[in-house]
Amino acid sequence: MNTAAVSGATLLRQLRDTVGAAHVLTDDRDTRRFRKGHRTGQGGVLAVVRPGTLLEQWRVLQAVVASGRIVIMQAANTGLTGGSTPDGDGYDREIVLVNTMRIAGVQVLGDGAQVVCLPGATLDRLEQALAPLGREPHSVIGSSCIGASVIGGICNNSGGALVRRGPAYTELALYARVRDDGTPELVNHLGIALGATPEEILERLQRGDYTAADVTHDPARAASDPRYAEHVRAVDADTPARFNADPSRLFEASGSAGKLCLFAVRLDTFPKEPSSVFYIGSNDPGDLTAVRRHLLTALPRLPIAGEYIHRTAYDIGERYGKDTFLLIDRFGTARVPAAFALKSRVDGFFERFGLRGVTDRVIQAAMSLLPSHLPARMRQWRERYEHHLLVRVSNDTAEATKAFLASHFGGSTSGGWFECDAEEGRKAFLHRFAIAGAAIRYREVHRRDVEDIVALDVALRRNDRDWVEQLPADVETDVVHKLYYGHFFCHVFHQDYIVKKGVDPLAMEHRMWELLDARRAEYPAEHNVGHLYVAKPGLAGFYRGLDPTNTFNPGIGHTSRLRGWDTCCDDKPAWPAGYADEGSEAAA
């Protein structure tokens, strides 16, 4: 059903007048990389619109809302659960996808303790802007490497690997919502005086036309999560440290999952500290539990990061994530988005002829000719130990960390550790990142044997000592490989199951949910529900409060896709369209 107030041709004409004809895309080949998710999901659109200014973004929103269409806001399209693209059919209105990446901009406030990021600002660009100031953003590897946007992280409460900082979060944002009467409203909660009308506010912000006197510092409004450091230290608590449906971290833009139209967010930055990396291996999971509990509670300052890798994930990452590792190692993170875009274009060309995975197979064949890229001591630890833990601490706690590890593993037959030199530490964490996409490559190269990937990001309870998953035999037999890796100090794990050919991935996913419910785990932990997970009632209620007309991103978290949140037919969660072709999870 289409109840549009104006015709598609009329709306397209309005949009072209607003942003220019070159930035209103309607051809399927031109829109492919926008309407197809980075890992999962795809669907049709009336148009993809790419505004070049904040004022253009506002006028596009006004036109689309007035026309009665759906609005899907999108930045870098690096989401991992399909939350920034259409998801198949089943919508009652046409969709206009608004991509904001042309509106780049990072504005440093004062001495750099805070920044204002516009819709197209990426984590990589923010990291570059802060580096001369000796500061860094919330996340410094993971999503930043694939060109993820700052605002995308806020919308999804993205978790990141840094123990002290918790999920991406702010209570300071400039956004538009659609009111109950169906009209758009601009809300300035940025804490910066920019004028009275939307036009004045947006144009002044775009120019950076404000002074320090215009910026307020209200202690009642935070620009990062102020509670997380204390929260993660509570290792005996019977609940997870962080997860997407946590109501304490849902606030306007934060966790909004595309149910608002964001124009800017204001965020805290963090001092960049000298650090040391320790590489720990063990065949006894209890060793890693002891390390986690001690370092979280006994050090005067929290560790910076603690990343877990299981031996199978290590192996799959070493072989099938090698190109990602080498690309970043040789050229830095700034080149990665362009490489992903080129790969997408080449894949799109071959898919027109029914050929899937051409680039993956060619790249993998080339990588197989190269020797191992990992340091010798890491390879030795892989041979000795099943469980691996990378720990980064600030230098002022390095000696205390070293003393504990020496005491705990002194005379141990189950595990060991070494202090990394700078090169080993850098490569260890880079390998951890490269593992995240390795299952995708494995699937493409082994299509004859692999049905798909079931990928979960899971938050275990902080006091859960039985963190190593034991699958029932009826599930184990359907899996080719299990990849376990994650943010160990936060007890957030990424669990990728490479499923045998002929096995129903939907049935396996639902079986996994039952097992996680029995363990009282929360999921998703940090990549948000997208179109893969079911939004819990509290999260769904948050979405409905932000967007009472269901104009923005309808259907997210298996909620209603219909205007005004109407229900129709069968509300039972279904396997997202295209998941068998596109699905998986990666790290952030």
Tab-separated table of C-alpha atoms in Angstrom, residues 84 93 155 194 209 242 249 251 258 274 299 320 334 430 443 532 569:
chain	number	residue	atom	x	y	z
A	84	SER	CA	21.005	1.295	8.043
A	93	ARG	CA	5.436	3.091	1.820
A	155	CYS	CA	23.072	5.747	17.310
A	194	LEU	CA	23.221	28.861	17.432
A	209	ASP	CA	30.077	30.308	13.573
A	242	ARG	CA	26.930	-3.439	28.769
A	249	ARG	CA	22.277	4.098	28.082
A	251	PHE	CA	18.963	8.820	25.664
A	258	GLY	CA	18.023	5.612	13.008
A	274	PRO	CA	51.928	5.512	26.662
A	299	LEU	CA	45.057	-2.036	39.721
A	320	TYR	CA	41.520	-15.563	5.966
A	334	ALA	CA	42.779	5.674	6.121
A	430	LEU	CA	45.709	-5.788	14.615
A	443	ARG	CA	32.314	-18.600	3.698
A	532	LEU	CA	18.768	-9.549	12.893
A	569	CYS	CA	-0.634	-10.228	9.576
